[in-house]
């Protein structure tokens, strides 16, 4: 569907949710998910969530626990290195900043072609570590598997609603009788979900506007061609719009990789030969990929020169696929070259920074003249008066 059609459809969905709330959510489920639910059944019961832990296989439960611990360990270390609230006092002025968790967060878990328990872990765990009290998950009912529910239970999700698409985003942003509004929405989604986040930004906070997933591989003759082809194919598997790009310093390696990529995925894979390491690194930096694999003999040396990338993966045994599930950092990352100015989801995503100002009367009288002159220069007469009335009182 064309972009303008997506925009108009999403706009209508948001308008309908704003006007009709739960009734719209129910109609959308019938139309797109072929599921009939009464509003009170949109919320998943606590019993169903609890049962999911016993419904998954022993291996799956163990795997979820292992991945959850890795993700938690990474974000715990991140939290230890985050800035803390601080206070500074000088000449009668007390200034500072306060870091506090966002009160409520909505997590969108995609449910289109695949089911993503990994996304539940990658979004809810850093939110919980940040101190978010209310963590709400939404996902289409067709993908509400025991694995998804078990991951939500392990990660600390507090509410789950079986709704998806732009209607779910609108419900989280605007609130309905059944789905109370949240302050921030995070998580990946298709073009309709992303457009809904774009249109509702301001009414609610969002993490980022994620596009199709992408992988950039920078490799030399040290790299394993079979590994690279497998990694590029895995990335292309996400979505027909996903892209995999190889920048090879070895023409021989490039030819080997090209021969190994499945024919049905070749239109999603771009291969470039660049024998100069400096120019190859510059190209990788320009692409600013969501995932950047440095499959080089000395990857750290190149990493030290790079600036743009969602997450960097070093050497032959650090594929982006491990970042999808087990490595630790969240796999919710900036796409479409937005890594030039944006960062992946982290504990910091769920924190607010507020400043405070405490000026003594003596300090005010010293600084008010400078503030007054600026207010007068800007033509803001009432700003100036708010200063003068205190200056007069200080003269008495």
CSV table of N, CA and C in Angstrom, one decimal, residues 134-224:
chain,number,residue,atom,x,y,z
A,134,UNK,N,4.0,0.3,35.7
A,134,UNK,CA,3.0,-0.3,34.8
A,134,UNK,C,3.5,-0.6,33.5
A,135,UNK,N,3.7,-1.9,33.1
A,135,UNK,CA,4.3,-2.3,31.9
A,135,UNK,C,3.2,-3.1,31.1
A,136,UNK,N,2.6,-2.5,30.1
A,136,UNK,CA,1.5,-3.0,29.4
A,136,UNK,C,1.9,-3.6,28.0
A,137,UNK,N,1.5,-4.8,27.7
A,137,UNK,CA,1.9,-5.4,26.4
A,137,UNK,C,0.6,-5.6,25.6
A,138,UNK,N,0.8,-5.3,24.3
A,138,UNK,CA,-0.3,-5.6,23.3
A,138,UNK,C,0.3,-6.4,22.2
A,139,UNK,N,-0.5,-7.3,21.7
A,139,UNK,CA,0.0,-8.1,20.5
A,139,UNK,C,-1.3,-8.7,19.9
A,140,UNK,N,-1.3,-9.0,18.6
A,140,UNK,CA,-2.5,-9.6,18.0
A,140,UNK,C,-2.8,-10.9,18.5
A,141,UNK,N,-4.1,-11.3,18.6
A,141,UNK,CA,-4.5,-12.6,19.3
A,141,UNK,C,-4.0,-13.8,18.6
A,142,UNK,N,-3.8,-13.8,17.3
A,142,UNK,CA,-3.3,-14.9,16.6
A,142,UNK,C,-1.9,-15.3,17.0
A,143,UNK,N,-1.1,-14.4,17.5
A,143,UNK,CA,0.3,-14.6,18.0
A,143,UNK,C,0.4,-14.7,19.5
A,144,UNK,N,-0.7,-14.7,20.2
A,144,UNK,CA,-0.6,-14.7,21.6
A,144,UNK,C,-0.4,-16.2,22.1
A,145,UNK,N,0.8,-16.6,21.9
A,145,UNK,CA,1.2,-18.0,22.2
A,145,UNK,C,1.6,-18.2,23.7
A,146,UNK,N,1.7,-19.4,24.1
A,146,UNK,CA,2.2,-19.7,25.5
A,146,UNK,C,3.6,-19.1,25.6
A,147,UNK,N,4.4,-19.2,24.6
A,147,UNK,CA,5.8,-18.7,24.7
A,147,UNK,C,5.8,-17.1,24.9
A,148,UNK,N,4.9,-16.4,24.2
A,148,UNK,CA,4.8,-15.0,24.4
A,148,UNK,C,4.3,-14.7,25.8
A,149,UNK,N,3.3,-15.4,26.3
A,149,UNK,CA,2.8,-15.2,27.6
A,149,UNK,C,3.8,-15.5,28.7
A,150,UNK,N,4.6,-16.6,28.5
A,150,UNK,CA,5.6,-17.0,29.5
A,150,UNK,C,6.7,-15.9,29.5
A,151,UNK,N,7.1,-15.4,28.3
A,151,UNK,CA,8.1,-14.4,28.3
A,151,UNK,C,7.7,-13.2,29.0
A,152,UNK,N,6.4,-12.8,28.9
A,152,UNK,CA,5.8,-11.6,29.6
A,152,UNK,C,5.8,-11.8,31.1
A,153,UNK,N,5.5,-13.0,31.5
A,153,UNK,CA,5.5,-13.3,32.9
A,153,UNK,C,6.9,-13.2,33.5
A,154,UNK,N,7.9,-13.8,32.8
A,154,UNK,CA,9.3,-13.7,33.2
A,154,UNK,C,9.9,-12.3,33.2
A,155,UNK,N,9.5,-11.5,32.2
A,155,UNK,CA,10.0,-10.2,32.1
A,155,UNK,C,9.4,-9.1,33.0
A,156,UNK,N,8.3,-9.4,33.6
A,156,UNK,CA,7.6,-8.5,34.5
A,156,UNK,C,6.5,-7.6,33.9
A,157,UNK,N,5.9,-8.1,32.8
A,157,UNK,CA,4.8,-7.4,32.2
A,157,UNK,C,3.6,-7.4,33.2
A,158,UNK,N,2.9,-6.3,33.4
A,158,UNK,CA,1.8,-6.2,34.4
A,158,UNK,C,0.5,-6.4,33.8
A,159,UNK,N,0.3,-6.1,32.5
A,159,UNK,CA,-1.0,-6.2,31.8
A,159,UNK,C,-0.8,-6.6,30.4
A,160,UNK,N,-1.7,-7.5,29.9
A,160,UNK,CA,-1.6,-7.9,28.5
A,160,UNK,C,-2.9,-7.8,27.8
A,161,UNK,N,-3.0,-7.2,26.6
A,161,UNK,CA,-4.2,-7.0,25.8
A,161,UNK,C,-4.0,-7.6,24.4
A,162,UNK,N,-4.9,-8.4,24.0
A,162,UNK,CA,-4.8,-9.1,22.7
A,162,UNK,C,-5.4,-8.2,21.6
A,163,UNK,N,-4.7,-7.2,21.3
A,163,UNK,CA,-5.0,-6.3,20.2
A,163,UNK,C,-3.7,-5.9,19.4
A,164,UNK,N,-3.9,-5.6,18.2
A,164,UNK,CA,-2.7,-5.3,17.4
A,164,UNK,C,-2.9,-4.2,16.4
A,165,UNK,N,-1.9,-3.9,15.6
A,165,UNK,CA,-2.0,-2.9,14.5
A,165,UNK,C,-2.2,-1.5,15.1
A,166,UNK,N,-2.5,-0.5,14.2
A,166,UNK,CA,-2.6,0.9,14.6
A,166,UNK,C,-3.7,1.1,15.7
A,167,UNK,N,-4.7,0.2,15.7
A,167,UNK,CA,-5.7,0.3,16.8
A,167,UNK,C,-5.2,0.1,18.1
A,168,UNK,N,-4.2,-0.8,18.3
A,168,UNK,CA,-3.6,-1.1,19.6
A,168,UNK,C,-2.8,0.1,20.0
A,169,UNK,N,-2.0,0.7,19.0
A,169,UNK,CA,-1.2,1.9,19.4
A,169,UNK,C,-2.1,3.0,19.8
A,170,UNK,N,-3.3,3.2,19.1
A,170,UNK,CA,-4.2,4.3,19.4
A,170,UNK,C,-4.8,4.0,20.8
A,171,UNK,N,-5.1,2.8,21.1
A,171,UNK,CA,-5.7,2.5,22.5
A,171,UNK,C,-4.7,2.8,23.6
A,172,UNK,N,-3.4,2.4,23.4
A,172,UNK,CA,-2.4,2.7,24.4
A,172,UNK,C,-2.2,4.2,24.5
A,173,UNK,N,-2.3,5.0,23.4
A,173,UNK,CA,-2.0,6.4,23.5
A,173,UNK,C,-3.2,7.2,24.0
A,174,UNK,N,-4.4,6.8,23.6
A,174,UNK,CA,-5.6,7.6,24.0
A,174,UNK,C,-6.4,7.0,25.1
A,175,UNK,N,-6.3,5.7,25.3
A,175,UNK,CA,-7.0,5.0,26.4
A,175,UNK,C,-8.4,4.7,26.0
A,176,UNK,N,-8.9,3.6,26.5
A,176,UNK,CA,-10.3,3.2,26.3
A,176,UNK,C,-10.8,2.8,27.6
A,177,UNK,N,-12.1,2.4,27.7
A,177,UNK,CA,-12.7,1.9,28.9
A,177,UNK,C,-11.9,0.7,29.4
A,178,UNK,N,-11.5,-0.2,28.5
A,178,UNK,CA,-10.8,-1.4,28.9
A,178,UNK,C,-9.3,-1.3,29.0
A,179,UNK,N,-8.7,-0.4,28.1
A,179,UNK,CA,-7.2,-0.2,28.0
A,179,UNK,C,-6.9,1.2,28.5
A,180,UNK,N,-6.4,1.3,29.7
A,180,UNK,CA,-6.0,2.7,30.2
A,180,UNK,C,-4.8,3.1,29.4
A,181,UNK,N,-4.7,4.4,29.2
A,181,UNK,CA,-3.6,5.0,28.4
A,181,UNK,C,-2.3,4.9,29.1
A,182,UNK,N,-1.2,4.9,28.3
A,182,UNK,CA,0.2,4.9,28.9
A,182,UNK,C,0.9,6.2,28.5
A,183,UNK,N,2.1,6.3,29.1
A,183,UNK,CA,2.9,7.5,28.8
A,183,UNK,C,3.9,7.4,27.7
A,184,UNK,N,4.3,6.1,27.4
A,184,UNK,CA,5.3,5.9,26.4
A,184,UNK,C,5.0,4.5,25.7
A,185,UNK,N,5.2,4.5,24.4
A,185,UNK,CA,5.0,3.3,23.6
A,185,UNK,C,6.3,2.9,23.0
A,186,UNK,N,6.7,1.6,23.1
A,186,UNK,CA,8.0,1.1,22.6
A,186,UNK,C,7.7,-0.2,21.8
A,187,UNK,N,8.7,-0.5,21.0
A,187,UNK,CA,8.6,-1.8,20.3
A,187,UNK,C,8.5,-1.7,18.8
A,188,UNK,N,8.9,-2.7,18.1
A,188,UNK,CA,8.8,-2.6,16.6
A,188,UNK,C,7.4,-3.0,16.1
A,189,UNK,N,7.2,-2.7,14.8
A,189,UNK,CA,5.9,-3.0,14.2
A,189,UNK,C,6.0,-2.8,12.7
A,190,UNK,N,4.9,-3.1,12.0
A,190,UNK,CA,4.9,-2.9,10.6
A,190,UNK,C,4.7,-1.5,10.2
A,191,UNK,N,4.5,-1.2,8.9
A,191,UNK,CA,4.4,0.2,8.5
A,191,UNK,C,3.2,0.9,9.1
A,192,UNK,N,2.1,0.2,9.4
A,192,UNK,CA,0.9,0.7,10.0
A,192,UNK,C,1.1,1.1,11.4
A,193,UNK,N,1.8,0.2,12.1
A,193,UNK,CA,2.1,0.5,13.5
A,193,UNK,C,3.0,1.7,13.6
A,194,UNK,N,4.0,1.7,12.8
A,194,UNK,CA,5.0,2.9,12.8
A,194,UNK,C,4.3,4.2,12.5
A,195,UNK,N,3.4,4.1,11.5
A,195,UNK,CA,2.7,5.4,11.2
A,195,UNK,C,1.8,5.8,12.3
A,196,UNK,N,1.2,4.9,13.0
A,196,UNK,CA,0.3,5.2,14.2
A,196,UNK,C,1.2,5.9,15.2
A,197,UNK,N,2.4,5.4,15.5
A,197,UNK,CA,3.3,6.0,16.5
A,197,UNK,C,3.6,7.4,16.0
A,198,UNK,N,3.9,7.5,14.7
A,198,UNK,CA,4.2,8.9,14.2
A,198,UNK,C,3.1,9.9,14.4
A,199,UNK,N,1.9,9.5,14.1
A,199,UNK,CA,0.8,10.4,14.2
A,199,UNK,C,0.4,10.7,15.7
A,200,UNK,N,0.7,9.8,16.6
A,200,UNK,CA,0.3,10.0,18.0
A,200,UNK,C,1.4,10.5,18.8
A,201,UNK,N,2.6,10.7,18.2
A,201,UNK,CA,3.7,11.3,19.0
A,201,UNK,C,3.3,12.7,19.5
A,202,UNK,N,3.5,12.9,20.7
A,202,UNK,CA,3.1,14.2,21.3
A,202,UNK,C,1.9,13.9,22.3
A,203,UNK,N,1.0,13.1,21.8
A,203,UNK,CA,-0.1,12.6,22.7
A,203,UNK,C,0.6,11.6,23.7
A,204,UNK,N,1.5,10.8,23.1
A,204,UNK,CA,2.2,9.8,23.9
A,204,UNK,C,3.7,9.9,23.5
A,205,UNK,N,4.6,9.4,24.3
A,205,UNK,CA,6.0,9.3,23.9
A,205,UNK,C,6.2,8.1,23.1
A,206,UNK,N,7.2,8.1,22.2
A,206,UNK,CA,7.5,6.9,21.5
A,206,UNK,C,9.0,6.7,21.5
A,207,UNK,N,9.5,5.4,21.3
A,207,UNK,CA,10.9,5.2,21.3
A,207,UNK,C,11.6,5.6,20.0
A,208,UNK,N,11.1,5.1,18.9
A,208,UNK,CA,11.7,5.5,17.6
A,208,UNK,C,10.7,5.0,16.5
A,209,UNK,N,10.9,5.5,15.3
A,209,UNK,CA,10.1,5.1,14.2
A,209,UNK,C,10.9,4.1,13.4
A,210,UNK,N,10.7,2.8,13.7
A,210,UNK,CA,11.5,1.8,13.1
A,210,UNK,C,11.0,1.4,11.7
A,211,UNK,N,11.9,1.2,10.8
A,211,UNK,CA,11.5,0.7,9.4
A,211,UNK,C,12.0,-0.7,9.3
A,212,UNK,N,12.1,-1.2,8.1
A,212,UNK,CA,12.5,-2.6,7.9
A,212,UNK,C,13.9,-2.9,8.5
A,213,UNK,N,14.0,-4.1,9.0
A,213,UNK,CA,15.3,-4.4,9.6
A,213,UNK,C,16.4,-4.5,8.6
A,214,UNK,N,17.7,-4.3,9.1
A,214,UNK,CA,18.8,-4.2,8.2
A,214,UNK,C,20.1,-4.7,8.8
A,215,UNK,N,21.0,-5.2,8.0
A,215,UNK,CA,22.3,-5.7,8.5
A,215,UNK,C,23.4,-5.2,7.5
A,216,UNK,N,24.5,-4.7,8.1
A,216,UNK,CA,25.6,-4.3,7.3
A,216,UNK,C,26.8,-5.1,7.8
A,217,UNK,N,27.4,-5.8,6.9
A,217,UNK,CA,28.6,-6.7,7.2
A,217,UNK,C,29.8,-6.1,6.6
A,218,UNK,N,30.9,-5.8,7.4
A,218,UNK,CA,32.2,-5.4,6.9
A,218,UNK,C,33.1,-6.5,7.1
A,219,UNK,N,33.7,-7.1,6.0
A,219,UNK,CA,34.5,-8.3,6.2
A,219,UNK,C,35.7,-8.3,5.3
A,220,UNK,N,36.7,-9.0,5.8
A,220,UNK,CA,37.9,-9.2,5.0
A,220,UNK,C,38.2,-10.7,4.8
A,221,UNK,N,39.3,-11.1,4.3
A,221,UNK,CA,39.6,-12.5,3.9
A,221,UNK,C,39.6,-13.4,5.2
A,222,UNK,N,39.6,-12.8,6.3
A,222,UNK,CA,39.6,-13.6,7.6
A,222,UNK,C,38.2,-14.2,7.9
A,223,UNK,N,37.2,-13.6,7.3
A,223,UNK,CA,35.8,-14.0,7.6
A,223,UNK,C,35.4,-15.3,6.9
A,224,UNK,N,34.4,-15.9,7.5
A,224,UNK,CA,33.9,-17.2,6.9
A,224,UNK,C,32.7,-16.9,6.0
